[in-house]
């Protein structure tokens, strides 16, 4: 059981979203931030680094946005649904854009294929959390 | 002249947004992240900390979101306007929410008044950058 | 298998540290950042929030430091061992300090006990990575 | 007057370090984080990006470490001097390493020269804060 799940279990107040959906999203966000940080680094070590500039840039954005979205969704106290929702939408846009570029590079580089999977899974998880918040 | 401005001056490619608007926004984002980090800490030192929980929480979100938005808007290379735009919208929502709560606390705490000003200025700057991107 | 491990498997260059130790540390850092973010939030929801200020503050520091250390250790390309080592030492100090305060609060709050475990495990992992780098 | 300075002015408790040194350090950290984020991006747009991989990597580390150090030093409440000191030492190592590589690239790229200045100034500021904490 992830720490996200354990910490939610001992949260002292009630919260208005399905705990399973929430923890699955936090875990997907944390995983995607990690995958994007590592993929940008792997890109930097490739001989064809000049062809991977777009991939690196989108990975750097996606790592930052997923990390921030993980933090905001991990906080239950006095959360503002308008902020959470608009941030989830930004995160979905970022995961989609980064996933598309990683997919384009996946034939050449196995690490881009791994990162694409993390982005696709995170995009799905954020959409499910958005749905669960309605 | 801020580093945001100096670094843009030596950017090797062209970019499609007004440099003055862009650097003003990056500076407002960096300032607001700093103000929110410090205001959440000031709240923690107040005797009425229990009444400041909402302020602290929104400041923590706003610090994280402004910092990430500063990073994404500081990157010119291969930027994706869909990502930037949706992140600016999330940042506007966060600055508004945090600014409103800080305004509510400003009568009691001078530090919340300072933070409110940083949030309002950052919200305006993000809206101007959104306009400039159209 | 975590993304940290999968991405290291497809890293195009060689690296000088044991892959198992490295990925275990990255995973412990990511977990600890998550636990500390959530524990600070749980603290904010407790009726005795005023007694949890020290815990919140150390959790906020520890979340930031673990997240940055996860990023730096996730990058293999052109890493500077002096930077990595001194950052691991800062992270060990932060996990120890936060773990001690969480331990003090663990009798009262189950979430602090969970966070203490994450801090202790992360402190151990960082020490093992430091050893492996010698 | 920067927000770091304004927020310290309204801090409700006393703190044990010279306010001028502290705010100068926070401002230098924030500036250096911004310069490093932008310089890594400028590097990505250069035709000789393959020669700038080390510079990019050290800039990415330095941006992360300076940002985290800015956050930790911005928090006055219940701070742990052991954590602050070891983090300042890591930040000094990072600014030195990044500054050295930027200096090496400064003949070729004006943006690396700007970033070097930010790193040198931040390294000095962190050393002064360390001294002031003794």
Coordinates of C-alpha atoms in Angstrom, one line a residue:
Chain A
X1 CA 0.0 0.0 0.0
X2 CA 1.5 3.3 -1.0
X3 CA 2.1 6.2 1.4
X4 CA -0.5 8.2 -0.4
X5 CA -3.1 5.6 0.6
X6 CA -1.8 5.1 4.2
X7 CA -1.8 8.8 4.8
X8 CA -5.3 9.2 3.5
X9 CA -6.5 6.4 5.8
X10 CA -5.4 8.4 8.8
X11 CA -6.7 11.7 7.6
X12 CA -8.7 13.3 10.5
X13 CA -11.5 14.9 8.6
X14 CA -13.9 13.5 5.9
X15 CA -13.3 14.3 2.3
X16 CA -15.6 14.3 -0.7
X17 CA -13.9 12.2 -3.3
X18 CA -13.5 8.4 -3.7
X19 CA -10.3 7.5 -1.8
X20 CA -9.3 4.7 -4.3
X21 CA -9.5 7.1 -7.3
X22 CA -7.6 9.8 -5.4
X23 CA -4.7 7.6 -4.3
X24 CA -4.5 6.0 -7.7
X25 CA -4.2 9.5 -9.2
X26 CA -1.6 10.6 -6.7
X27 CA 0.5 7.5 -7.4
X28 CA 0.2 8.0 -11.2
X29 CA 1.3 11.6 -10.8
X30 CA 4.3 10.8 -8.7
X31 CA 5.3 8.0 -11.1
X32 CA 4.9 10.2 -14.1
X33 CA 7.0 13.0 -12.6
X34 CA 9.8 10.4 -12.0
X35 CA 9.5 8.9 -15.5
X36 CA 9.7 12.4 -17.1
X37 CA 12.7 13.5 -15.0
X38 CA 14.6 10.3 -15.9
X39 CA 13.5 10.4 -19.6
X40 CA 14.8 13.9 -20.1
X41 CA 18.1 12.8 -18.6
X42 CA 18.2 9.7 -20.8
X43 CA 17.6 12.0 -23.8
X44 CA 20.6 14.1 -22.8
X45 CA 22.9 11.1 -23.0
X46 CA 21.8 10.0 -26.5
X47 CA 24.1 10.7 -29.5
X48 CA 21.1 12.2 -31.3
X49 CA 20.3 14.6 -28.5
X50 CA 19.6 17.4 -31.0
X51 CA 16.6 15.4 -32.3
X52 CA 15.4 14.9 -28.7
X53 CA 15.1 18.6 -27.7
X54 CA 11.3 18.7 -28.0
X55 CA 11.0 15.5 -26.0
X56 CA 13.3 16.9 -23.3
X57 CA 11.5 20.1 -23.0
X58 CA 8.0 18.5 -22.8
X59 CA 9.4 16.0 -20.2
X60 CA 10.8 18.8 -18.1
X61 CA 7.4 20.6 -18.1
X62 CA 5.5 17.4 -17.4
X63 CA 7.8 16.5 -14.5
X64 CA 7.1 19.9 -12.9
X65 CA 3.4 20.0 -13.6
X66 CA 2.8 16.4 -12.4
X67 CA 4.8 17.0 -9.2
X68 CA 2.8 20.1 -8.4
X69 CA -0.4 18.4 -9.2
X70 CA 0.6 15.5 -6.9
X71 CA 1.2 18.0 -4.1
X72 CA -2.1 19.9 -4.6
X73 CA -4.2 16.7 -4.8
X74 CA -2.4 15.2 -1.8
X75 CA -3.7 18.1 0.3
X76 CA -7.3 17.5 1.5
X77 CA -7.6 20.4 4.0
X78 CA -9.6 23.4 2.8
X79 CA -9.0 22.5 -0.9
X80 CA -10.5 24.7 -3.6
X81 CA -12.1 22.6 -6.3
X82 CA -11.7 25.3 -8.9
X83 CA -8.0 25.3 -8.4
X84 CA -7.7 21.5 -8.3
X85 CA -9.9 21.1 -11.5
X86 CA -8.0 23.7 -13.5
X87 CA -4.7 22.2 -12.5
X88 CA -5.8 18.7 -13.4
X89 CA -6.8 20.0 -16.8
X90 CA -3.3 21.5 -17.2
X91 CA -1.8 18.2 -16.2
X92 CA -3.9 16.3 -18.7
X93 CA -2.8 18.7 -21.5
X94 CA 0.9 18.2 -20.4
X95 CA 0.7 14.4 -20.2
X96 CA -1.0 14.3 -23.6
X97 CA 1.6 16.5 -25.2
X98 CA 4.5 14.7 -23.6
X99 CA 3.0 11.3 -24.3
X100 CA 2.6 12.1 -28.0
X101 CA 6.2 13.2 -28.4
X102 CA 7.5 10.2 -26.4
X103 CA 5.4 8.0 -28.7
X104 CA 7.0 9.5 -31.7
X105 CA 10.5 8.7 -30.3
X106 CA 9.6 5.3 -28.9
X107 CA 10.7 3.4 -32.0
X108 CA 14.2 4.8 -31.5
X109 CA 14.5 4.9 -27.7
X110 CA 13.1 2.3 -25.2
X111 CA 13.2 4.9 -22.5
X112 CA 10.8 7.1 -24.4
X113 CA 8.4 4.2 -24.7
X114 CA 8.5 3.7 -20.9
X115 CA 7.8 7.4 -20.4
X116 CA 5.0 7.4 -22.9
X117 CA 3.3 4.7 -20.8
X118 CA 3.7 6.7 -17.6
X119 CA 2.2 9.8 -19.4
X120 CA -0.8 7.9 -20.8
X121 CA -1.6 6.3 -17.4
X122 CA -1.3 9.6 -15.6
X123 CA -3.5 11.3 -18.2
X124 CA -6.2 8.7 -17.6
X125 CA -5.9 8.9 -13.9
X126 CA -6.3 12.7 -13.9
X127 CA -9.4 12.4 -16.1
X128 CA -10.9 9.8 -13.6
X129 CA -10.2 12.1 -10.7
X130 CA -11.8 15.0 -12.6
X131 CA -14.9 12.8 -13.2
X132 CA -15.0 11.7 -9.6
X133 CA -15.0 15.4 -8.5
X134 CA -18.1 16.3 -10.5
Chain B
X1 CA 17.1 44.2 -15.2
X2 CA 15.9 40.9 -13.9
X3 CA 17.6 37.6 -14.9
X4 CA 14.4 36.6 -16.7
X5 CA 14.9 39.6 -18.9
X6 CA 18.6 39.2 -19.4
X7 CA 18.3 35.5 -20.3
X8 CA 15.5 36.2 -22.8
X9 CA 17.7 38.9 -24.4
X10 CA 20.3 36.3 -25.3
X11 CA 17.9 33.5 -26.4
X12 CA 19.2 32.2 -29.7
X13 CA 15.9 31.6 -31.5
X14 CA 12.9 33.9 -32.1
X15 CA 9.8 33.6 -29.9
X16 CA 6.3 34.6 -30.6
X17 CA 5.3 36.6 -27.6
X18 CA 6.1 40.1 -26.5
X19 CA 9.3 40.0 -24.4
X20 CA 8.2 42.7 -22.0
X21 CA 4.9 41.0 -21.1
X22 CA 6.7 37.6 -20.8
X23 CA 9.4 38.8 -18.4
X24 CA 6.9 40.8 -16.4
X25 CA 4.9 37.7 -15.9
X26 CA 7.9 35.5 -15.0
X27 CA 9.0 38.1 -12.4
X28 CA 5.4 38.3 -11.0
X29 CA 5.2 34.5 -10.8
X30 CA 8.6 34.2 -9.0
X31 CA 7.6 37.0 -6.6
X32 CA 4.2 35.4 -5.8
X33 CA 5.8 32.0 -5.2
X34 CA 8.1 33.7 -2.7
X35 CA 5.4 35.7 -1.0
X36 CA 3.1 32.6 -0.6
X37 CA 5.9 30.5 0.8
X38 CA 6.8 33.2 3.4
X39 CA 3.1 34.0 4.2
X40 CA 2.3 30.3 4.9
X41 CA 5.3 30.3 7.3
X42 CA 4.2 33.6 8.9
X43 CA 0.8 32.1 9.5
X44 CA 2.4 29.1 11.3
X45 CA 3.9 31.5 13.8
X46 CA 0.7 33.3 14.7
X47 CA -1.2 32.6 18.0
X48 CA -4.4 32.1 15.9
X49 CA -2.8 29.5 13.6
X50 CA -6.0 27.4 13.7
X51 CA -7.9 30.3 12.0
X52 CA -5.2 30.5 9.3
X53 CA -5.4 26.9 8.1
X54 CA -7.2 27.8 4.9
X55 CA -4.8 30.7 4.2
X56 CA -1.8 28.4 4.7
X57 CA -3.2 25.7 2.5
X58 CA -4.0 28.0 -0.4
X59 CA -0.6 29.7 0.0
X60 CA 1.1 26.3 -0.2
X61 CA -0.8 25.5 -3.4
X62 CA -0.2 28.9 -4.9
X63 CA 3.6 28.7 -4.2
X64 CA 3.8 25.4 -5.9
X65 CA 1.7 26.4 -8.9
X66 CA 3.4 29.8 -9.4
X67 CA 6.8 28.2 -9.2
X68 CA 5.9 25.6 -11.8
X69 CA 4.3 28.2 -14.1
X70 CA 7.4 30.4 -13.8
X71 CA 9.5 27.4 -15.0
X72 CA 7.2 26.5 -17.9
X73 CA 6.9 30.1 -19.1
X74 CA 10.7 30.6 -18.7
X75 CA 11.2 27.8 -21.3
X76 CA 10.9 29.1 -24.9
X77 CA 12.3 26.0 -26.7
X78 CA 9.6 23.9 -28.4
X79 CA 6.9 25.1 -26.0
X80 CA 3.3 23.8 -26.4
X81 CA 0.8 26.7 -26.2
X82 CA -1.9 24.3 -25.1
X83 CA 0.1 23.4 -22.0
X84 CA 1.1 26.9 -21.3
X85 CA -2.4 28.3 -21.7
X86 CA -4.0 25.7 -19.4
X87 CA -1.3 26.1 -16.8
X88 CA -1.8 29.9 -16.9
X89 CA -5.5 29.4 -16.3
X90 CA -4.8 27.1 -13.3
X91 CA -2.4 29.7 -12.0
X92 CA -5.0 32.5 -12.3
X93 CA -7.5 30.4 -10.4
X94 CA -4.9 29.7 -7.7
X95 CA -3.8 33.4 -7.4
X96 CA -7.5 34.5 -7.2
X97 CA -8.4 31.9 -4.5
X98 CA -5.3 32.6 -2.4
X99 CA -5.6 36.4 -2.9
X100 CA -9.3 36.3 -1.7
X101 CA -8.4 34.4 1.4
X102 CA -5.4 36.6 2.1
X103 CA -7.6 39.7 1.7
X104 CA -10.0 38.2 4.3
X105 CA -7.1 37.9 6.7
X106 CA -5.4 41.2 5.8
X107 CA -7.1 43.2 8.6
X108 CA -5.6 40.9 11.2
X109 CA -2.2 40.2 9.7
X110 CA 0.0 42.6 7.7
X111 CA 1.8 39.7 6.1
X112 CA -1.5 38.5 4.5
X113 CA -1.9 41.9 3.0
X114 CA 1.5 41.8 1.4
X115 CA 0.7 38.3 0.1
X116 CA -2.6 39.5 -1.3
X117 CA -0.9 42.2 -3.3
X118 CA 1.6 39.6 -4.8
X119 CA -1.3 37.3 -5.7
X120 CA -3.4 40.1 -7.4
X121 CA -0.4 41.3 -9.4
X122 CA 0.5 37.8 -10.5
X123 CA -3.1 37.1 -11.5
X124 CA -3.1 40.2 -13.7
X125 CA 0.3 39.3 -15.2
X126 CA -0.9 35.8 -16.1
X127 CA -4.0 37.2 -17.7
X128 CA -1.9 39.7 -19.8
X129 CA 0.4 36.8 -20.9
X130 CA -2.7 34.8 -21.9
X131 CA -4.0 37.7 -23.9
X132 CA -0.6 38.2 -25.5
X133 CA -0.5 34.6 -26.6
X134 CA -3.8 34.8 -28.5
Chain C
X1 CA 9.2 -2.6 -11.2
X2 CA 9.2 1.1 -10.6
X3 CA 9.7 3.7 -13.3
X4 CA 13.0 4.7 -11.7
X5 CA 14.3 1.1 -12.3
X6 CA 12.8 0.8 -15.8
X7 CA 14.3 4.1 -16.9
X8 CA 17.8 3.2 -15.6
X9 CA 17.6 -0.1 -17.5
X10 CA 17.4 1.8 -20.8
X11 CA 20.0 4.5 -19.9
X12 CA 22.3 4.7 -22.9
X13 CA 25.6 5.3 -21.1
X14 CA 27.3 3.4 -18.3
X15 CA 27.1 4.7 -14.7
X16 CA 29.3 4.2 -11.7
X17 CA 26.9 3.2 -9.0
X18 CA 25.0 0.0 -8.2
X19 CA 21.7 0.2 -10.0
X20 CA 19.8 -1.6 -7.3
X21 CA 21.0 0.8 -4.5
X22 CA 20.3 3.8 -6.8
X23 CA 16.7 2.9 -7.7
X24 CA 15.9 1.9 -4.1
X25 CA 17.1 5.3 -3.0
X26 CA 15.1 7.2 -5.7
X27 CA 12.0 5.2 -4.7
X28 CA 12.5 5.9 -1.0
X29 CA 13.0 9.7 -1.8
X30 CA 9.8 9.9 -3.8
X31 CA 7.8 8.0 -1.2
X32 CA 9.2 10.2 1.6
X33 CA 8.4 13.4 -0.3
X34 CA 4.8 12.1 -0.7
X35 CA 4.5 11.1 2.9
X36 CA 5.8 14.4 4.2
X37 CA 3.4 16.4 1.9
X38 CA 0.5 14.4 3.1
X39 CA 1.5 14.5 6.8
X40 CA 1.8 18.3 6.8
X41 CA -1.7 18.4 5.4
X42 CA -3.0 15.9 7.9
X43 CA -1.5 18.0 10.7
X44 CA -3.4 21.0 9.4
X45 CA -6.7 19.2 9.9
X46 CA -6.1 18.2 13.5
X47 CA -7.8 20.1 16.4
X48 CA -4.4 20.4 18.0
X49 CA -2.8 22.1 15.0
X50 CA -1.0 24.6 17.2
X51 CA 1.0 21.7 18.8
X52 CA 1.9 20.4 15.3
X53 CA 3.6 23.5 13.9
X54 CA 7.1 22.1 14.3
X55 CA 6.0 18.8 12.6
X56 CA 4.4 20.7 9.7
X57 CA 7.4 22.8 9.2
X58 CA 9.9 20.0 9.2
X59 CA 7.6 18.0 6.9
X60 CA 7.4 20.9 4.4
X61 CA 11.2 21.1 4.3
X62 CA 11.6 17.4 4.1
X63 CA 9.1 17.1 1.2
X64 CA 11.0 19.8 -0.7
X65 CA 14.5 18.4 0.0
X66 CA 13.5 14.8 -0.8
X67 CA 11.9 15.8 -4.1
X68 CA 15.0 17.8 -5.2
X69 CA 17.3 14.9 -4.1
X70 CA 15.1 12.5 -6.1
X71 CA 15.5 14.7 -9.2
X72 CA 19.3 15.1 -8.8
X73 CA 19.9 11.4 -8.2
X74 CA 17.6 10.5 -11.1
X75 CA 19.9 12.3 -13.5
X76 CA 22.9 10.2 -14.5
X77 CA 24.3 12.4 -17.3
X78 CA 27.4 14.5 -16.3
X79 CA 26.5 14.3 -12.6
X80 CA 28.9 16.0 -10.2
X81 CA 29.6 13.7 -7.2
X82 CA 30.4 16.7 -4.9
X83 CA 26.9 18.1 -5.5
X84 CA 25.2 14.7 -5.1
X85 CA 27.0 13.9 -1.9
X86 CA 26.4 17.2 -0.2
X87 CA 22.8 17.0 -1.2
X88 CA 22.4 13.5 0.2
X89 CA 23.9 14.7 3.4
X90 CA 21.4 17.5 3.6
X91 CA 18.6 15.0 2.9
X92 CA 19.8 12.7 5.7
X93 CA 19.8 15.6 8.1
X94 CA 16.3 16.6 7.0
X95 CA 14.9 13.0 7.2
X96 CA 16.4 12.6 10.7
X97 CA 15.0 15.8 12.0
X98 CA 11.6 15.2 10.5
X99 CA 11.6 11.6 11.6
X100 CA 12.4 12.6 15.2
X101 CA 9.6 15.1 15.4
X102 CA 7.1 12.7 13.8
X103 CA 8.2 10.0 16.3
X104 CA 7.4 12.4 19.1
X105 CA 3.9 12.9 17.7
X106 CA 3.3 9.3 16.7
X107 CA 1.6 8.4 19.9
X108 CA -1.1 11.0 19.3
X109 CA -1.4 10.7 15.5
X110 CA -1.2 7.6 13.3
X111 CA -0.3 9.7 10.2
X112 CA 2.8 10.9 12.0
X113 CA 3.8 7.3 12.6
X114 CA 3.5 6.5 8.9
X115 CA 5.5 9.6 8.0
X116 CA 8.2 8.6 10.6
X117 CA 8.6 5.3 8.9
X118 CA 9.0 6.9 5.5
X119 CA 11.6 9.3 6.9
X120 CA 13.6 6.5 8.6
X121 CA 13.6 4.4 5.5
X122 CA 14.7 7.3 3.3
X123 CA 17.5 8.3 5.7
X124 CA 18.8 4.7 5.5
X125 CA 18.5 4.6 1.7
X126 CA 20.4 7.9 1.3
X127 CA 23.2 6.6 3.6
X128 CA 23.5 3.5 1.5
X129 CA 23.7 5.5 -1.7
X130 CA 26.4 7.7 -0.1
X131 CA 28.3 4.5 0.8
X132 CA 27.9 3.1 -2.7
X133 CA 29.3 6.3 -4.1
X134 CA 32.6 6.1 -2.2
Chain D
X1 CA 11.8 46.2 -1.5
X2 CA 11.5 42.5 -2.3
X3 CA 8.6 40.3 -1.0
X4 CA 11.2 38.3 1.0
X5 CA 12.0 41.5 2.9
X6 CA 8.4 42.7 3.3
X7 CA 7.3 39.3 4.6
X8 CA 10.2 39.1 7.1
X9 CA 9.3 42.6 8.3
X10 CA 5.8 41.3 9.4
X11 CA 7.0 38.0 10.8
X12 CA 5.3 37.6 14.2
X13 CA 8.1 36.0 16.2
X14 CA 11.8 37.0 16.6
X15 CA 14.5 35.2 14.6
X16 CA 18.2 34.8 15.2
X17 CA 19.8 35.8 12.0
X18 CA 20.5 39.2 10.5
X19 CA 17.4 40.1 8.4
X20 CA 19.5 41.9 5.7
X21 CA 21.7 38.9 5.1
X22 CA 18.8 36.6 5.1
X23 CA 16.7 38.5 2.6
X24 CA 19.7 39.1 0.3
X25 CA 20.3 35.3 0.3
X26 CA 16.7 34.5 -0.4
X27 CA 16.7 37.0 -3.3
X28 CA 20.0 35.6 -4.7
X29 CA 18.6 32.0 -4.5
X30 CA 15.4 32.9 -6.3
X31 CA 17.3 34.8 -9.0
X32 CA 19.8 31.9 -9.5
X33 CA 17.0 29.4 -9.8
X34 CA 15.4 31.6 -12.5
X35 CA 18.7 32.1 -14.3
X36 CA 19.5 28.4 -14.3
X37 CA 16.1 27.4 -15.6
X38 CA 16.4 29.9 -18.4
X39 CA 20.0 29.0 -19.2
X40 CA 19.2 25.3 -19.5
X41 CA 16.4 26.3 -21.9
X42 CA 18.7 28.6 -23.9
X43 CA 21.2 25.8 -24.2
X44 CA 18.5 23.5 -25.7
X45 CA 18.0 26.0 -28.5
X46 CA 21.7 26.3 -29.5
X47 CA 23.0 24.5 -32.6
X48 CA 25.8 23.0 -30.5
X49 CA 23.4 21.6 -27.9
X50 CA 25.5 18.3 -27.8
X51 CA 28.4 20.4 -26.3
X52 CA 26.1 22.0 -23.8
X53 CA 24.8 18.8 -22.1
X54 CA 27.0 19.2 -19.0
X55 CA 25.9 22.8 -18.7
X56 CA 22.2 21.9 -19.0
X57 CA 22.4 19.2 -16.4
X58 CA 24.2 21.3 -13.9
X59 CA 21.8 24.1 -14.5
X60 CA 18.8 21.8 -13.9
X61 CA 20.3 20.6 -10.6
X62 CA 21.2 24.1 -9.6
X63 CA 17.7 25.4 -10.3
X64 CA 16.1 22.6 -8.2
X65 CA 18.6 23.0 -5.3
X66 CA 18.4 26.9 -5.2
X67 CA 14.6 26.8 -5.3
X68 CA 14.4 24.3 -2.4
X69 CA 17.0 26.3 -0.5
X70 CA 15.0 29.5 -1.0
X71 CA 12.0 27.8 0.4
X72 CA 13.7 26.3 3.4
X73 CA 15.5 29.6 4.3
X74 CA 12.2 31.5 3.8
X75 CA 10.7 29.5 6.6
X76 CA 11.5 31.0 10.0
X77 CA 9.2 29.0 12.2
X78 CA 10.8 26.1 14.1
X79 CA 13.7 25.9 11.7
X80 CA 16.4 23.3 12.3
X81 CA 19.8 24.9 11.9
X82 CA 21.4 21.5 11.1
X83 CA 19.1 21.1 8.1
X84 CA 19.5 24.7 6.9
X85 CA 23.3 24.5 7.2
X86 CA 23.7 21.3 5.3
X87 CA 21.4 22.4 2.6
X88 CA 23.3 25.7 2.3
X89 CA 26.5 23.7 1.9
X90 CA 24.8 21.6 -0.9
X91 CA 23.7 24.8 -2.6
X92 CA 27.2 26.3 -2.4
X93 CA 28.6 23.1 -4.1
X94 CA 25.9 23.3 -6.8
X95 CA 26.4 27.0 -7.5
X96 CA 30.2 26.5 -7.7
X97 CA 29.9 23.5 -10.1
X98 CA 27.3 25.2 -12.3
X99 CA 29.1 28.5 -12.2
X100 CA 32.4 26.8 -13.3
X101 CA 30.7 25.1 -16.3
X102 CA 28.9 28.3 -17.3
X103 CA 32.2 30.2 -17.1
X104 CA 33.7 27.6 -19.5
X105 CA 30.8 28.2 -22.0
X106 CA 30.7 32.0 -21.5
X107 CA 33.0 32.8 -24.4
X108 CA 30.6 31.0 -26.8
X109 CA 27.3 32.0 -25.2
X110 CA 26.2 35.2 -23.6
X111 CA 23.4 33.5 -21.7
X112 CA 26.0 31.2 -19.9
X113 CA 27.9 34.4 -18.8
X114 CA 24.7 35.8 -17.3
X115 CA 24.0 32.5 -15.5
X116 CA 27.6 32.3 -14.2
X117 CA 27.1 35.7 -12.6
X118 CA 23.9 34.5 -10.9
X119 CA 25.7 31.4 -9.6
X120 CA 28.7 33.3 -8.3
X121 CA 26.5 35.8 -6.5
X122 CA 24.3 33.0 -5.0
X123 CA 27.3 31.1 -3.8
X124 CA 28.6 34.2 -2.0
X125 CA 25.2 34.9 -0.5
X126 CA 24.9 31.4 0.8
X127 CA 28.4 31.5 2.4
X128 CA 27.4 34.8 4.1
X129 CA 24.2 33.3 5.5
X130 CA 26.2 30.3 6.8
X131 CA 28.6 32.7 8.5
X132 CA 25.7 34.7 9.9
X133 CA 24.2 31.5 11.4
X134 CA 27.4 30.6 13.4

